[in-house]
PDB file of C-alpha atoms in Angstrom:
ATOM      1  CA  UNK A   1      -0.712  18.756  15.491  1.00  0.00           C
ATOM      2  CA  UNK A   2       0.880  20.916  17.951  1.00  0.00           C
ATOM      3  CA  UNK A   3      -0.949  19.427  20.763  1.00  0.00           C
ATOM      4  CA  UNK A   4      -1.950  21.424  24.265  1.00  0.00           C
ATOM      5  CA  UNK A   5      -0.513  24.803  24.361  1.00  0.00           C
ATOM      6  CA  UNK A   6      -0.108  27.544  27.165  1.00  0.00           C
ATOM      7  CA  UNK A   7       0.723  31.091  27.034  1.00  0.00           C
ATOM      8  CA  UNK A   8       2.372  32.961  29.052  1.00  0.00           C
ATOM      9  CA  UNK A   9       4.969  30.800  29.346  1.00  0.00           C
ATOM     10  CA  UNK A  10       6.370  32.665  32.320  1.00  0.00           C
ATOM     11  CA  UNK A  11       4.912  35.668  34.103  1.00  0.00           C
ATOM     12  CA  UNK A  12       5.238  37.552  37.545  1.00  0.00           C
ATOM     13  CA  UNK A  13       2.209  39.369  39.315  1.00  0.00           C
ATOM     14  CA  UNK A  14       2.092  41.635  42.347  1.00  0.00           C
ATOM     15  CA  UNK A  15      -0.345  40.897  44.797  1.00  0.00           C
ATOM     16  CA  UNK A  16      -3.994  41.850  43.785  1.00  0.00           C
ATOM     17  CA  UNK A  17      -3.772  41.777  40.157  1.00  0.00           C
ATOM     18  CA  UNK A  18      -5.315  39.366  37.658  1.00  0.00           C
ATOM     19  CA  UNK A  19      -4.627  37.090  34.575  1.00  0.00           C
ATOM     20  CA  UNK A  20      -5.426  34.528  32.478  1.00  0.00           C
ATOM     21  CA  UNK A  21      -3.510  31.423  31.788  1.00  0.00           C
ATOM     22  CA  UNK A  22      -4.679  30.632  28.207  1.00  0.00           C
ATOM     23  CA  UNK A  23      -4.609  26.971  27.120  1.00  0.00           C
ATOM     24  CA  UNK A  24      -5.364  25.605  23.669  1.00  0.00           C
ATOM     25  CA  UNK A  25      -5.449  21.643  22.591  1.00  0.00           C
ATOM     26  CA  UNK A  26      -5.757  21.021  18.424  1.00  0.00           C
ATOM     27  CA  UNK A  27      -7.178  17.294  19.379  1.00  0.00           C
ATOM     28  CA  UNK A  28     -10.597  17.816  19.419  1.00  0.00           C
ATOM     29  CA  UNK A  29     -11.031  16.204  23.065  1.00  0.00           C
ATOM     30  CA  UNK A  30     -13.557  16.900  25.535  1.00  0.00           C
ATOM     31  CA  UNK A  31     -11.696  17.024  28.514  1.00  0.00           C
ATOM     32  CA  UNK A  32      -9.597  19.660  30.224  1.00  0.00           C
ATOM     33  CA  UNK A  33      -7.642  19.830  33.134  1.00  0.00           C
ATOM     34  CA  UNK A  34      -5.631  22.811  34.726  1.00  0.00           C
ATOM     35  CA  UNK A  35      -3.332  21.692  37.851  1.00  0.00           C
ATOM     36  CA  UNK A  36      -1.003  23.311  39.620  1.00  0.00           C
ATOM     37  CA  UNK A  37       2.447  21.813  40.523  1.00  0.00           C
ATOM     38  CA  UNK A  38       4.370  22.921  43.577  1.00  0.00           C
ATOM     39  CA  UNK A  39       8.084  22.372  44.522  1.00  0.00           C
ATOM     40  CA  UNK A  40       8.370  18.950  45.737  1.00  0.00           C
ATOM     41  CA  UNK A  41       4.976  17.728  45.389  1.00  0.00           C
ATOM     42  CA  UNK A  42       2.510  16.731  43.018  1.00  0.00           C
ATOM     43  CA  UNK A  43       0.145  17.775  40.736  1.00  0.00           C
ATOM     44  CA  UNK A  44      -3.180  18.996  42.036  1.00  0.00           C
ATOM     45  CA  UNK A  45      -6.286  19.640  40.156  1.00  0.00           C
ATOM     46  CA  UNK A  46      -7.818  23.371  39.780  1.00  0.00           C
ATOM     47  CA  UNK A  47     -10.713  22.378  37.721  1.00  0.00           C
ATOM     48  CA  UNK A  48     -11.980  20.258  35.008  1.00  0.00           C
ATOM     49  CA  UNK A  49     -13.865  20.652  32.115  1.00  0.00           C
ATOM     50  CA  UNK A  50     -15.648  17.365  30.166  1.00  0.00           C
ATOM     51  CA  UNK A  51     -16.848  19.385  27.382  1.00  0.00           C
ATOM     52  CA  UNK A  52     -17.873  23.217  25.921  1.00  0.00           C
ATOM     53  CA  UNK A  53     -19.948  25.056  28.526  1.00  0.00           C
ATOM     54  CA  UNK A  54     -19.239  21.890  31.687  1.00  0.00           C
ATOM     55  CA  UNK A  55     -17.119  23.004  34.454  1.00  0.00           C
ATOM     56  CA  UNK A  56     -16.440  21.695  37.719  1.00  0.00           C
ATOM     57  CA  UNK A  57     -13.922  21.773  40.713  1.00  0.00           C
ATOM     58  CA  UNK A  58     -10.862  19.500  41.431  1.00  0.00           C
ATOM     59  CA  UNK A  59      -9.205  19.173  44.522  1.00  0.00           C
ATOM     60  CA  UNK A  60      -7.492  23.047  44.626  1.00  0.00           C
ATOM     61  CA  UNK A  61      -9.886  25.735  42.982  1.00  0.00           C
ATOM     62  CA  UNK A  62     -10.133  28.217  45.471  1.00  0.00           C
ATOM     63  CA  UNK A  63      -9.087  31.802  44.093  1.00  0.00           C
ATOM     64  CA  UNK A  64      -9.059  30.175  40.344  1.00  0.00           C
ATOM     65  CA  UNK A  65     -12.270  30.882  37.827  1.00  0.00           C
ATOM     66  CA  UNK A  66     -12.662  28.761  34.400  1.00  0.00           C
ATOM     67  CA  UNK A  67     -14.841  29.084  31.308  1.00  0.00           C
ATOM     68  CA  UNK A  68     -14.692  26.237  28.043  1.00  0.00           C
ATOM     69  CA  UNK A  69     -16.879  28.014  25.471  1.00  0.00           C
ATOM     70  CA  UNK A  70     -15.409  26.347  22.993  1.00  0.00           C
ATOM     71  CA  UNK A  71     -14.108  22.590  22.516  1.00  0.00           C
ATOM     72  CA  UNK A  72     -10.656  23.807  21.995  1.00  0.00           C
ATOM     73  CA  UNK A  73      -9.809  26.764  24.409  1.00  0.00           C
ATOM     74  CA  UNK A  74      -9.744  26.438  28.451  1.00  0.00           C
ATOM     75  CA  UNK A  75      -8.605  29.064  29.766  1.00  0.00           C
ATOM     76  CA  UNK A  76      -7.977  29.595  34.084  1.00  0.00           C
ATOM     77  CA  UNK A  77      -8.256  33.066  35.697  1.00  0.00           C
ATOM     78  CA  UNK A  78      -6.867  34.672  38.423  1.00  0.00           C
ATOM     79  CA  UNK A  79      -8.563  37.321  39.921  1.00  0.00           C
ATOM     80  CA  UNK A  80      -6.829  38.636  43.097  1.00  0.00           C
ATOM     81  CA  UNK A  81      -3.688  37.237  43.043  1.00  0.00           C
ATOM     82  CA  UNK A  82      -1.877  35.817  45.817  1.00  0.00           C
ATOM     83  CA  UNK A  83       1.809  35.090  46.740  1.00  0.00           C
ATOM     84  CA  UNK A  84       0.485  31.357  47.552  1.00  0.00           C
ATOM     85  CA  UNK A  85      -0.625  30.997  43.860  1.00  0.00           C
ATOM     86  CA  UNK A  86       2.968  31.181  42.913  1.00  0.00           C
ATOM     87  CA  UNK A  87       3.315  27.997  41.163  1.00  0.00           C
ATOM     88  CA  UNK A  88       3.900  26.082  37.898  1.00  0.00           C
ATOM     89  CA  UNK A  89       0.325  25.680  36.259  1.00  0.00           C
ATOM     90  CA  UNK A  90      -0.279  22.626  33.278  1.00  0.00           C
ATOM     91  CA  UNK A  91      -2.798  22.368  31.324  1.00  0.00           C
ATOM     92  CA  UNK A  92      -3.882  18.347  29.877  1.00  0.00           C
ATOM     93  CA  UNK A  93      -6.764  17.145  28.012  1.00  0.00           C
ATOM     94  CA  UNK A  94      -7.769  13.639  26.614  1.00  0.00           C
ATOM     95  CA  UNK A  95     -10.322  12.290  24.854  1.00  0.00           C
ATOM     96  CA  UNK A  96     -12.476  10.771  27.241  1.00  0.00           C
ATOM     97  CA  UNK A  97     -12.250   9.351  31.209  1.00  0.00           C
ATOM     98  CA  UNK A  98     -10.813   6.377  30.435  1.00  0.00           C
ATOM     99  CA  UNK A  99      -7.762   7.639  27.616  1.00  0.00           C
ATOM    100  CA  UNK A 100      -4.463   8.958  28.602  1.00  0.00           C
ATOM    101  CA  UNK A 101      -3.790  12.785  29.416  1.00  0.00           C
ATOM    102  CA  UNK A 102      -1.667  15.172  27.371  1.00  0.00           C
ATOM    103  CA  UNK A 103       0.046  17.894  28.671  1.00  0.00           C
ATOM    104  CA  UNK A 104       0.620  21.516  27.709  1.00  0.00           C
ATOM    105  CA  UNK A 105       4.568  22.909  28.940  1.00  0.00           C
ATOM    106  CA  UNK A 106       3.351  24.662  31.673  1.00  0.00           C
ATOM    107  CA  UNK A 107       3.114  28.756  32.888  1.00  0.00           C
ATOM    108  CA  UNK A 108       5.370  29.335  35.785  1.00  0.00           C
ATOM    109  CA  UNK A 109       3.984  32.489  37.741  1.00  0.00           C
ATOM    110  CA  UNK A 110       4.985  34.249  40.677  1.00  0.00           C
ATOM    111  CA  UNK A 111       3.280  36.509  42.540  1.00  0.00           C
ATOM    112  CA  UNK A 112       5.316  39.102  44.845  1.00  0.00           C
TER     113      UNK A 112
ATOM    114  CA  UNK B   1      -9.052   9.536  49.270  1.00  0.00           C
ATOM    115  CA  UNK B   2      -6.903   8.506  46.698  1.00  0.00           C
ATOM    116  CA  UNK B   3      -3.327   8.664  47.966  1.00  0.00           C
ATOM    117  CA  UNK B   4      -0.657   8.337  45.193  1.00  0.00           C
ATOM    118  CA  UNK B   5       3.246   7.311  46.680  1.00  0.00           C
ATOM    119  CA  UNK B   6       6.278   6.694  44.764  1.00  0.00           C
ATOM    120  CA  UNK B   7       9.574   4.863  46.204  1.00  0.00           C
ATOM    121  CA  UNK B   8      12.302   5.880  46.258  1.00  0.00           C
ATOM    122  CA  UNK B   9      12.200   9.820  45.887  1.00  0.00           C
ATOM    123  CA  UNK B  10      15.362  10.278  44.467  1.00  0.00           C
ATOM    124  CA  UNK B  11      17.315   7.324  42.429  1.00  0.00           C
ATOM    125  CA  UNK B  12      21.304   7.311  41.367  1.00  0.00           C
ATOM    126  CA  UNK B  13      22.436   4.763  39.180  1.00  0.00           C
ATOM    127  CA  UNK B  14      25.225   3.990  37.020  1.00  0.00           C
ATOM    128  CA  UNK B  15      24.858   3.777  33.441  1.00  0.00           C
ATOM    129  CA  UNK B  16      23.499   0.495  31.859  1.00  0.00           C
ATOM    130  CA  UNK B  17      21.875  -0.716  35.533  1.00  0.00           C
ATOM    131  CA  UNK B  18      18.633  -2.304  35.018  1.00  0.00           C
ATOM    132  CA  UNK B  19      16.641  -0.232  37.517  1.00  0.00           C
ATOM    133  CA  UNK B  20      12.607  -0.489  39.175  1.00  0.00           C
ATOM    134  CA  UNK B  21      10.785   2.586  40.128  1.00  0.00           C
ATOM    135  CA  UNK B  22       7.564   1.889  42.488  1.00  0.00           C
ATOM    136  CA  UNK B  23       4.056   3.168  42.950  1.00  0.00           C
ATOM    137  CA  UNK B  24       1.398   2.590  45.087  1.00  0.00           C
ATOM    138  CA  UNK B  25      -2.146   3.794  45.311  1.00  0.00           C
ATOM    139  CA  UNK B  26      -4.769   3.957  48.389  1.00  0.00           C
ATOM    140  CA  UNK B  27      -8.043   3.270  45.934  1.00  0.00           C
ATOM    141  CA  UNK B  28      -8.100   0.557  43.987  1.00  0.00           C
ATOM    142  CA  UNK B  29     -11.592   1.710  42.152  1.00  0.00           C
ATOM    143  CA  UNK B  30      -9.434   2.731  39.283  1.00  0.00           C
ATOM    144  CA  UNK B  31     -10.119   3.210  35.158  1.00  0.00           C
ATOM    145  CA  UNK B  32      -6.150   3.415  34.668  1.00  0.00           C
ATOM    146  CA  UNK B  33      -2.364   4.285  35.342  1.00  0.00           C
ATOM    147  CA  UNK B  34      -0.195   6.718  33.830  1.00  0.00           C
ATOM    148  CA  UNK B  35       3.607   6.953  33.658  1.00  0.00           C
ATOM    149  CA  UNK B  36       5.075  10.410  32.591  1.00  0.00           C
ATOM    150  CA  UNK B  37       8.315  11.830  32.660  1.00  0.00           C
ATOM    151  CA  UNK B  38       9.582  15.950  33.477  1.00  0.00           C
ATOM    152  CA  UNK B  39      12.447  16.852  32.721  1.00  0.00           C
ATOM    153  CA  UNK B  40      13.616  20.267  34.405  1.00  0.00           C
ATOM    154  CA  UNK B  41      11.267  23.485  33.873  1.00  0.00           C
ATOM    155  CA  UNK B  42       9.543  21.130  31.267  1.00  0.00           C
ATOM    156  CA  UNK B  43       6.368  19.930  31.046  1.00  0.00           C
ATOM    157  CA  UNK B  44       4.969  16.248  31.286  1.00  0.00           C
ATOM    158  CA  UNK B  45       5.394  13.414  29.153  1.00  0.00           C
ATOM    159  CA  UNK B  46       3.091  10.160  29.108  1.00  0.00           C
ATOM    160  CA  UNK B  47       5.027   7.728  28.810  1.00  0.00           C
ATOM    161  CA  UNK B  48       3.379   4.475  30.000  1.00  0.00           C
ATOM    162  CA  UNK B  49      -0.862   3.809  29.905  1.00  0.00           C
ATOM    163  CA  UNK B  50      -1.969   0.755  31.557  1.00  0.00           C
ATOM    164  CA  UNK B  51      -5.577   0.110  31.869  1.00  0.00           C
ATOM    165  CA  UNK B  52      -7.339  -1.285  34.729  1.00  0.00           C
ATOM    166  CA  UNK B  53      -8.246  -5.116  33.247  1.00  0.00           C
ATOM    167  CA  UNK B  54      -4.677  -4.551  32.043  1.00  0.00           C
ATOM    168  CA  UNK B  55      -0.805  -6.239  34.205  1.00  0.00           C
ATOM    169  CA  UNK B  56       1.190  -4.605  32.092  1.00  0.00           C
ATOM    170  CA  UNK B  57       2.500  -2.446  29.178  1.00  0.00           C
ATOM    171  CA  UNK B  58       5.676  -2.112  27.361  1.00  0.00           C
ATOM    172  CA  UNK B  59       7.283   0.504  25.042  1.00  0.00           C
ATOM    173  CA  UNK B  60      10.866   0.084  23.995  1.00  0.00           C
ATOM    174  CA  UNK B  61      13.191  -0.121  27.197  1.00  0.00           C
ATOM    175  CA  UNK B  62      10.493   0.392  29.494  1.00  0.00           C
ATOM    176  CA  UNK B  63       8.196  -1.474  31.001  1.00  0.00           C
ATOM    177  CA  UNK B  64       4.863  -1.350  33.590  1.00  0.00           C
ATOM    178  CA  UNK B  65       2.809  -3.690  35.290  1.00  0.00           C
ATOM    179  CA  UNK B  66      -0.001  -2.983  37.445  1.00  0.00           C
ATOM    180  CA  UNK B  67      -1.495  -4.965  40.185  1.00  0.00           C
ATOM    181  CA  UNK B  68      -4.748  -3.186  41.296  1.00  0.00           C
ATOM    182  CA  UNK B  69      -6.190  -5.321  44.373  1.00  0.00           C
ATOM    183  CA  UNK B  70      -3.186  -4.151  46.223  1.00  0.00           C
ATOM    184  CA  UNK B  71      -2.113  -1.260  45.133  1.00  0.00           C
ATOM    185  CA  UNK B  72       0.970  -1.247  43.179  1.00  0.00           C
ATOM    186  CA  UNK B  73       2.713  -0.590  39.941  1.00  0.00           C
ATOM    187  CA  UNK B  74       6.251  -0.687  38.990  1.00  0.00           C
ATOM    188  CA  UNK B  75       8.345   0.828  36.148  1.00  0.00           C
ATOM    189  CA  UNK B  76      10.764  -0.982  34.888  1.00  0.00           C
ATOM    190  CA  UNK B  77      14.154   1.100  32.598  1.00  0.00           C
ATOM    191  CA  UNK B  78      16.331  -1.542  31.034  1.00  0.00           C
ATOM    192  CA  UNK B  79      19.934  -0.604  30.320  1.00  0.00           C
ATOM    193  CA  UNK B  80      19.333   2.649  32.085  1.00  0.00           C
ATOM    194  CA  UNK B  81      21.292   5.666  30.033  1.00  0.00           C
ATOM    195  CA  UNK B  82      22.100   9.413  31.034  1.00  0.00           C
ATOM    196  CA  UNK B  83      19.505  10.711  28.802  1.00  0.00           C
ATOM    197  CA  UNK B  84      16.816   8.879  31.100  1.00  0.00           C
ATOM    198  CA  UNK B  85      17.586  11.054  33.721  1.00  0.00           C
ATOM    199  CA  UNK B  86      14.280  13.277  34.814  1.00  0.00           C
ATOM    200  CA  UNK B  87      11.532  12.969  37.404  1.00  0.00           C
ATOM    201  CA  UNK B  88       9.217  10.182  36.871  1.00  0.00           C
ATOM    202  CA  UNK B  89       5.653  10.645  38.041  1.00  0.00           C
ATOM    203  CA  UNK B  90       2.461   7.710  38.723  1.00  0.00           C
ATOM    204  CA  UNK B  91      -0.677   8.862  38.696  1.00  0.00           C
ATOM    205  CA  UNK B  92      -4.449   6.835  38.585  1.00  0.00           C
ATOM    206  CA  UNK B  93      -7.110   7.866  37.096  1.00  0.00           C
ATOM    207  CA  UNK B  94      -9.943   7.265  40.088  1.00  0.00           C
ATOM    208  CA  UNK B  95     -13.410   5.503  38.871  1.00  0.00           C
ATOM    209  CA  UNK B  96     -15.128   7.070  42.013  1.00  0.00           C
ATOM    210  CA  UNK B  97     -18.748   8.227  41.761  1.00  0.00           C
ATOM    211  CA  UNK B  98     -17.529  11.540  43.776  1.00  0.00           C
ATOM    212  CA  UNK B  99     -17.426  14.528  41.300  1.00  0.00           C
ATOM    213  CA  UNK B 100     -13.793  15.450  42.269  1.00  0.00           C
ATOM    214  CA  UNK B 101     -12.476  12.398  41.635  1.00  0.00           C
ATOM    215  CA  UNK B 102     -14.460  11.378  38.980  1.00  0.00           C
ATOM    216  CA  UNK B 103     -11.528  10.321  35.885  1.00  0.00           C
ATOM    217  CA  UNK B 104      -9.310  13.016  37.363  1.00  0.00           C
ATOM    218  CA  UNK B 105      -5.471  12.055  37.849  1.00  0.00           C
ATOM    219  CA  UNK B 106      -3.862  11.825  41.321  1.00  0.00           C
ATOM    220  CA  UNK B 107      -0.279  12.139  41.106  1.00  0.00           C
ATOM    221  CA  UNK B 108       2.851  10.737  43.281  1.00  0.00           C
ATOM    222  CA  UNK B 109       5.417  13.015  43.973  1.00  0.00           C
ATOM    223  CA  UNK B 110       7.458  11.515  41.729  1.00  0.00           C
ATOM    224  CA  UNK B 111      10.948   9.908  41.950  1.00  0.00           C
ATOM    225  CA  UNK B 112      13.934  11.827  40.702  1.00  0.00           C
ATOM    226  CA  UNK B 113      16.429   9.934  38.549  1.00  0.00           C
ATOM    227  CA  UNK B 114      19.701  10.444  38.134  1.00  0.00           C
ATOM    228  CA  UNK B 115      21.656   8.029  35.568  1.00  0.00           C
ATOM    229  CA  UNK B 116      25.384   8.836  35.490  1.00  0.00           C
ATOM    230  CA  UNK B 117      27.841   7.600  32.811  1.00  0.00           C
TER     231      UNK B 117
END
């Protein structure tokens, strides 16, 4: 199993562009996470996802957009990009509420 | 709110020191706690899951215990060696009916470790 991956695994934006950070877990869970991790502080959650077609906001999810269409794929958007979304963004998915999370290795963007 | 804080920040030890890395949490409406470790530009990796009815959990050199009615975990290295230098991070898993916190994580800021030969 290759677990929860992310692509790109680096990328830099200008200001006012979009992306999407594609994320991918081969466990069959229901949950999804996407957080953001800035220098010197912890992880915060973007949004959440307990199964295909359920969305819903964490703590940080202005200027962020997510669809789960399918069990496996979660992927976060960016639409108008913004020099204070520069940050390292994980992806993480479990089973269930109450099982442990597992992470992807992360996309570190910058936008300039 | 769930606050998540992790003592000390930054840790320096010499090789083979038995060392204790502390966590403690605001909420104690909890399902579990999680112990991962980042190493530079990596991502993280779970390394400890201790469930709420749980006091601890143990894997290899390491060990966790959790006391939820006030607040606090620890993680314990044994025989601490250079390749267990990285950031280690706590984070709960909140039981709250609120639909933000509802079996999200909230993480410490972790504690960097440093374990020189």
């Amino acid at each position: 199993n290759a677990g929860v991956t992310q692509t790109p695994k680096f990328r830099i934006l200008k200001i006012g562009q979009s992306m999407t950070l594609q994320c991918t877990q081969d466990m069959n869970h229901n949950y999804m996470y996407w957080y953001r991790q800035d220098p010197g502080m912890g992880l915060k959650l973007i949004y959440y996802s307990v199964g295909a077609g359920i969305t819903d906001k964490g703590e940080v999810p202005n200027g962020y957009n997510v669809s789960r269409s399918t069990t496996e794929d979660f992927p976060l958007r960016l639409e108008l990009a913004a020099p204070s979304q520069t940050s390292v963004y994980f992806c993480a998915s479990s089973r269930d509420r109450y099982n442990e999370q597992f992470f992807g290795p992360g996309t570190r963007l910058t936008v300039l | 709110k769930q606050e998540v804080t992790q003592i000390p920040a930054a840790l320096s030890v010499p090789e083979g020191e038995n060392l204790v890395l502390n966590c403690s949490f605001t909420d104690s409406a909890i399902y579990n706690l999680q112990w991962f470790r980042q190493d530079p530009g990596k991502g993280l990796t779970s390394l400890l899951l201790i469930q709420s009815s749980q006091r601890e959990q143990t894997s290899g050199r390491l060990n966790a215990s959790l006391d939820k009615s006030s607040g606090r975990s620890t993680l314990y290295i044994a025989a601490s060696q250079p390749g267990d230098s990285a950031t280690y991070l706590c984070a709960v898993k909140g039981s709250g009916a609120g639909g933000t916190s509802y079996g999200k994580l909230t993480f410490g800021q972790g504690t960097i470790l440093t374990v020189h030969p």
